[in-house]
JSON list of C-alpha atoms in Angstrom, two decimals:
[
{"chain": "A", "resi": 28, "resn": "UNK", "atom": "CA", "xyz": [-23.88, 30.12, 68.97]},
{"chain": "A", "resi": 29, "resn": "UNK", "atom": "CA", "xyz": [-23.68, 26.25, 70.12]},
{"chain": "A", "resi": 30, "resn": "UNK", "atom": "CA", "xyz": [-27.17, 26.34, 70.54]},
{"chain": "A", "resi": 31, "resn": "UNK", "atom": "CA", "xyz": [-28.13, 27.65, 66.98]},
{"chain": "A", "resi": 32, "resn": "UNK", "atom": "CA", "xyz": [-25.59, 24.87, 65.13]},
{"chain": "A", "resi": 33, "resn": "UNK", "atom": "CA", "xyz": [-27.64, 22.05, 67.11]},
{"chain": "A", "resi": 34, "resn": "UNK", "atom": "CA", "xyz": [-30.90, 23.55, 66.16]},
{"chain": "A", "resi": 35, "resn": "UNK", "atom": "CA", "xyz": [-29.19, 24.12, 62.51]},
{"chain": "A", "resi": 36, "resn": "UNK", "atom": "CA", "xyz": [-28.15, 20.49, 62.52]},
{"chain": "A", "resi": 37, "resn": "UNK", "atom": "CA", "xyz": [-31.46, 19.24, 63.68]},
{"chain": "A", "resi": 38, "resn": "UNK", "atom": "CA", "xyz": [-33.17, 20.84, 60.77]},
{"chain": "A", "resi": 39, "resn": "UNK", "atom": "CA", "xyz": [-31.26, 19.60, 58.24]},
{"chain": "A", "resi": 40, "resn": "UNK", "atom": "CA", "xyz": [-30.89, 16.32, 56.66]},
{"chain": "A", "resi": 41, "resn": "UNK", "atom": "CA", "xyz": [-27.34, 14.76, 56.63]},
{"chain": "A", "resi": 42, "resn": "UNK", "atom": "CA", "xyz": [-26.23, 13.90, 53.06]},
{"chain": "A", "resi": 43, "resn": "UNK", "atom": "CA", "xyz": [-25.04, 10.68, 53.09]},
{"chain": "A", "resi": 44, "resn": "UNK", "atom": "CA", "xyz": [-28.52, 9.69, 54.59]},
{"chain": "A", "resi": 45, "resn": "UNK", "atom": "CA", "xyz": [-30.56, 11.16, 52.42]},
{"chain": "A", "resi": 46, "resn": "UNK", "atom": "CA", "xyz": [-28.44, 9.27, 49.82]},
{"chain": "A", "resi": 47, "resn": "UNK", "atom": "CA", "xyz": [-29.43, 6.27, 51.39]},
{"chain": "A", "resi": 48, "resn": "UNK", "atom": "CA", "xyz": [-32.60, 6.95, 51.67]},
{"chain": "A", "resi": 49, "resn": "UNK", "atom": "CA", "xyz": [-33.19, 7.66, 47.78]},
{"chain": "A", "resi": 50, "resn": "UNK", "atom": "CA", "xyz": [-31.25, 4.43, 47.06]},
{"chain": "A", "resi": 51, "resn": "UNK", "atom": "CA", "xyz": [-28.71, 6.72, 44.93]},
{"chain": "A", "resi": 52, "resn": "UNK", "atom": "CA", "xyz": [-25.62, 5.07, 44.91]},
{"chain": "A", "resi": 53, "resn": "UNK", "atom": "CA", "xyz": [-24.00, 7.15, 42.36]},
{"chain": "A", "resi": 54, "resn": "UNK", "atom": "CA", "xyz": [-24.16, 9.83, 44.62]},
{"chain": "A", "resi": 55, "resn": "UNK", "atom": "CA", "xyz": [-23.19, 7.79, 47.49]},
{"chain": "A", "resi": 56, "resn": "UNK", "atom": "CA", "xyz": [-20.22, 6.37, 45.78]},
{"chain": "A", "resi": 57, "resn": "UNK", "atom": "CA", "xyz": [-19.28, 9.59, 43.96]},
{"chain": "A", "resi": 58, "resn": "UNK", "atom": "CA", "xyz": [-15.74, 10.25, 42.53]},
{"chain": "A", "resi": 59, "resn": "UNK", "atom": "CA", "xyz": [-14.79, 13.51, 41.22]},
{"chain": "A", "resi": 60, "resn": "UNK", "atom": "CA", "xyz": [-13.30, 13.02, 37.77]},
{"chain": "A", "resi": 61, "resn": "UNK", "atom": "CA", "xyz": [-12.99, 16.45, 36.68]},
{"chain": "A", "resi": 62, "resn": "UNK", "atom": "CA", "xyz": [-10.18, 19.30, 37.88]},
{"chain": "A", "resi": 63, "resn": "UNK", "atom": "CA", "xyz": [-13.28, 21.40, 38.96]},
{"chain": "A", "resi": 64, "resn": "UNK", "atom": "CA", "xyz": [-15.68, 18.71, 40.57]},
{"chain": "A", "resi": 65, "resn": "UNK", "atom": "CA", "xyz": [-12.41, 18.12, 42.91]},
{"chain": "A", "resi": 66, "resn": "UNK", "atom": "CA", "xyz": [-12.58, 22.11, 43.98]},
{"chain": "A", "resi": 67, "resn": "UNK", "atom": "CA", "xyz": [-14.55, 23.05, 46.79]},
{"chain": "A", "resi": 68, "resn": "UNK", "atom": "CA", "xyz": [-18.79, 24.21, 46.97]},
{"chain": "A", "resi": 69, "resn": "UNK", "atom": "CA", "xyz": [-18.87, 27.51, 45.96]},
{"chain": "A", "resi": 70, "resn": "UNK", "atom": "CA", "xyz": [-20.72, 29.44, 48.59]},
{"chain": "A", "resi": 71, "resn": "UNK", "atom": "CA", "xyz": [-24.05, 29.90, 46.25]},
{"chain": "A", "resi": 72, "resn": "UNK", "atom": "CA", "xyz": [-24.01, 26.39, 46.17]},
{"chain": "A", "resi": 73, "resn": "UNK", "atom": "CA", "xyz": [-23.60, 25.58, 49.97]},
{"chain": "A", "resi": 74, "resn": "UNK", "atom": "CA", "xyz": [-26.72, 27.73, 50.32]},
{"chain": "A", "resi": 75, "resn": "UNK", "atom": "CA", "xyz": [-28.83, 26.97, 47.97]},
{"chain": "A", "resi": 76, "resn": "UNK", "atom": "CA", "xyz": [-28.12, 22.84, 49.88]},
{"chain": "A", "resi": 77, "resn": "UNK", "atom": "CA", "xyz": [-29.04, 24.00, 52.88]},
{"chain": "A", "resi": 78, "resn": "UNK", "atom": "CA", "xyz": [-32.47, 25.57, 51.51]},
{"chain": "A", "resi": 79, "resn": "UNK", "atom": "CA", "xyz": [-33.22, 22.24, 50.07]},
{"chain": "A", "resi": 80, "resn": "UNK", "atom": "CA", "xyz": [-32.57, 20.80, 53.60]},
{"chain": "A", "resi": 81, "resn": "UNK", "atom": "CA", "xyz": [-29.17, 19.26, 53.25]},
{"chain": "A", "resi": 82, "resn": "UNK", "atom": "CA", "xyz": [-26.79, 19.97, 56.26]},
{"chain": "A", "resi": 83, "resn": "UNK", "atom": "CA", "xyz": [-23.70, 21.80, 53.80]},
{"chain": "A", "resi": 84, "resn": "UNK", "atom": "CA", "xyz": [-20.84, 20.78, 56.41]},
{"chain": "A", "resi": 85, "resn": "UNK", "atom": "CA", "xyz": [-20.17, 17.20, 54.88]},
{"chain": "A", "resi": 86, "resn": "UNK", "atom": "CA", "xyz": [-20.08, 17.63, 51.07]},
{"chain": "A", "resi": 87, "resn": "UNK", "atom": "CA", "xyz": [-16.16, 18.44, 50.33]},
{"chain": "A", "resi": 88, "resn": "UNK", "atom": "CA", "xyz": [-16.23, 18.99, 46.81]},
{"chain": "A", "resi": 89, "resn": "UNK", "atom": "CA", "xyz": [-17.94, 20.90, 44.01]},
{"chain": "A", "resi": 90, "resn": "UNK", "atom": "CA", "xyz": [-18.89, 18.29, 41.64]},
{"chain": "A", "resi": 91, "resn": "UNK", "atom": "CA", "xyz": [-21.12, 16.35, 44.99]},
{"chain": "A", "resi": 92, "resn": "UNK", "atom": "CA", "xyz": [-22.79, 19.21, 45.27]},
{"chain": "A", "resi": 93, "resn": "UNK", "atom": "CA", "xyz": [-23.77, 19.75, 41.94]},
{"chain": "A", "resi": 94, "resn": "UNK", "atom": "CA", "xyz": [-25.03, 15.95, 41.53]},
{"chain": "A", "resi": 95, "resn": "UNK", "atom": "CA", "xyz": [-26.78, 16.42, 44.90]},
{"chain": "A", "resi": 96, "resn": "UNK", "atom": "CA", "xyz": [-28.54, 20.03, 43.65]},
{"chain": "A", "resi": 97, "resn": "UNK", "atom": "CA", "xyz": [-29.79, 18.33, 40.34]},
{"chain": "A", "resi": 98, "resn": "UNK", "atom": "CA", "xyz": [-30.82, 15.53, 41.87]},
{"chain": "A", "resi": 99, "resn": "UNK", "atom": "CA", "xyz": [-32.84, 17.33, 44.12]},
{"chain": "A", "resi": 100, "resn": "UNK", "atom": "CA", "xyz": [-33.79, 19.54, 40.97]},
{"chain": "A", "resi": 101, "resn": "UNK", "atom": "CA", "xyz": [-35.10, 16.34, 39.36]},
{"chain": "A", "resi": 102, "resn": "UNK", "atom": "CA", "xyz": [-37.49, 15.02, 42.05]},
{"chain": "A", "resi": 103, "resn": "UNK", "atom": "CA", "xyz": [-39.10, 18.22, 42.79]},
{"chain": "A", "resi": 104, "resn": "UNK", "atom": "CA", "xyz": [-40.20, 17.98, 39.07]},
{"chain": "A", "resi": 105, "resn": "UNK", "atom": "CA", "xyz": [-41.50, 14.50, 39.57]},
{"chain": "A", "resi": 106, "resn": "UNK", "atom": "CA", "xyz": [-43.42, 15.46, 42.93]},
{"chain": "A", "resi": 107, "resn": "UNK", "atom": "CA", "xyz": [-41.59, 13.18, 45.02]},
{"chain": "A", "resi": 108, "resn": "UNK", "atom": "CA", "xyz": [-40.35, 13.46, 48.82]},
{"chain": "A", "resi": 109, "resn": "UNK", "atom": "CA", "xyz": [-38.09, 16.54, 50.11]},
{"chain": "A", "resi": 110, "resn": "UNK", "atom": "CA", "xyz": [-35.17, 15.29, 52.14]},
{"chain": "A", "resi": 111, "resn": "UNK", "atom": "CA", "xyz": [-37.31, 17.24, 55.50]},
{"chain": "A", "resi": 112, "resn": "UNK", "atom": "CA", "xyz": [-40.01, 14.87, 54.05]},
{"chain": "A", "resi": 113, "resn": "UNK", "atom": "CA", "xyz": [-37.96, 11.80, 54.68]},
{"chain": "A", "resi": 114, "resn": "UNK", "atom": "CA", "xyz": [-36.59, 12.13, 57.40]},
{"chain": "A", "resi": 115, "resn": "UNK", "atom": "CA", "xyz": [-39.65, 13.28, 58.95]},
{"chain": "A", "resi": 116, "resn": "UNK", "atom": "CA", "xyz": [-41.11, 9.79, 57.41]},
{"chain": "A", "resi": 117, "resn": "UNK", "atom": "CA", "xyz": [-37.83, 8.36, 58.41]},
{"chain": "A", "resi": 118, "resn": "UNK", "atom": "CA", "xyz": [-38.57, 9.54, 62.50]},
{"chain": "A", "resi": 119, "resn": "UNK", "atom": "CA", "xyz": [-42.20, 7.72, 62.79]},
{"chain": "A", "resi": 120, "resn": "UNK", "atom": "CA", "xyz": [-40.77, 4.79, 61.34]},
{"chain": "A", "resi": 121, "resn": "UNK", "atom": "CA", "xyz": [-42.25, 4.76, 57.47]},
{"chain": "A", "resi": 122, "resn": "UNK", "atom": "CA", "xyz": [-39.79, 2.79, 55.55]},
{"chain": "A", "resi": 123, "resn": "UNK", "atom": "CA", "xyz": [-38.95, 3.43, 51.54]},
{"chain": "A", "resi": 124, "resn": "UNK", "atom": "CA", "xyz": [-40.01, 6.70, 51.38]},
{"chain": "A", "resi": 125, "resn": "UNK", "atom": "CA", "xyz": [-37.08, 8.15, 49.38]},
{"chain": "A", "resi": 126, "resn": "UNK", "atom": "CA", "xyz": [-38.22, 6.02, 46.51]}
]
């Protein structure tokens, strides 16, 4: 069980990095203004994050999530880097390739 959550962990891309890595500091700096955007990730959405590549465990509240997921929505349509992409990138020491 210990094992799998490290190898989980490994494959997945931390939020808050990948924020920093597509220079998105609305997400980074995120507030939830709404009742609902304060509640927690629905389940669905948890998953579908973790799909995308982003380790689940860290985002706390619904309305992250849902700026995370259509951010993520957004630059799949424009063809650019997946957060695996990244940090891949990231690992051999490429440097702006969020943006």
């Amino acid at each position: 069980m210990l094992s799998e959550m490290k190898r989980r962990k490994r494959a997945l891309v931390d939020p808050l990095q990948f924020e920093m890595s597509i220079q998105a500091e609305d997400l980074a700096s995120y507030v939830p203004s709404f009742g609902w955007e304060m509640g927690p990730p629905s389940d669905k959405q948890l998953q579908i994050l973790e799909k995308l590549g982003i380790l689940p465990d860290q985002v706390d509240n619904a309305g992250r999530v849902t700026k995370l997921l259509e951010r993520l929505d957004k630059r799949r349509e424009e063809g650019l880097t997946t957060p695996k992409q990244i940090r891949f990138l990231e690992q051999r020491g490429f440097e702006h390739v969020g943006t």
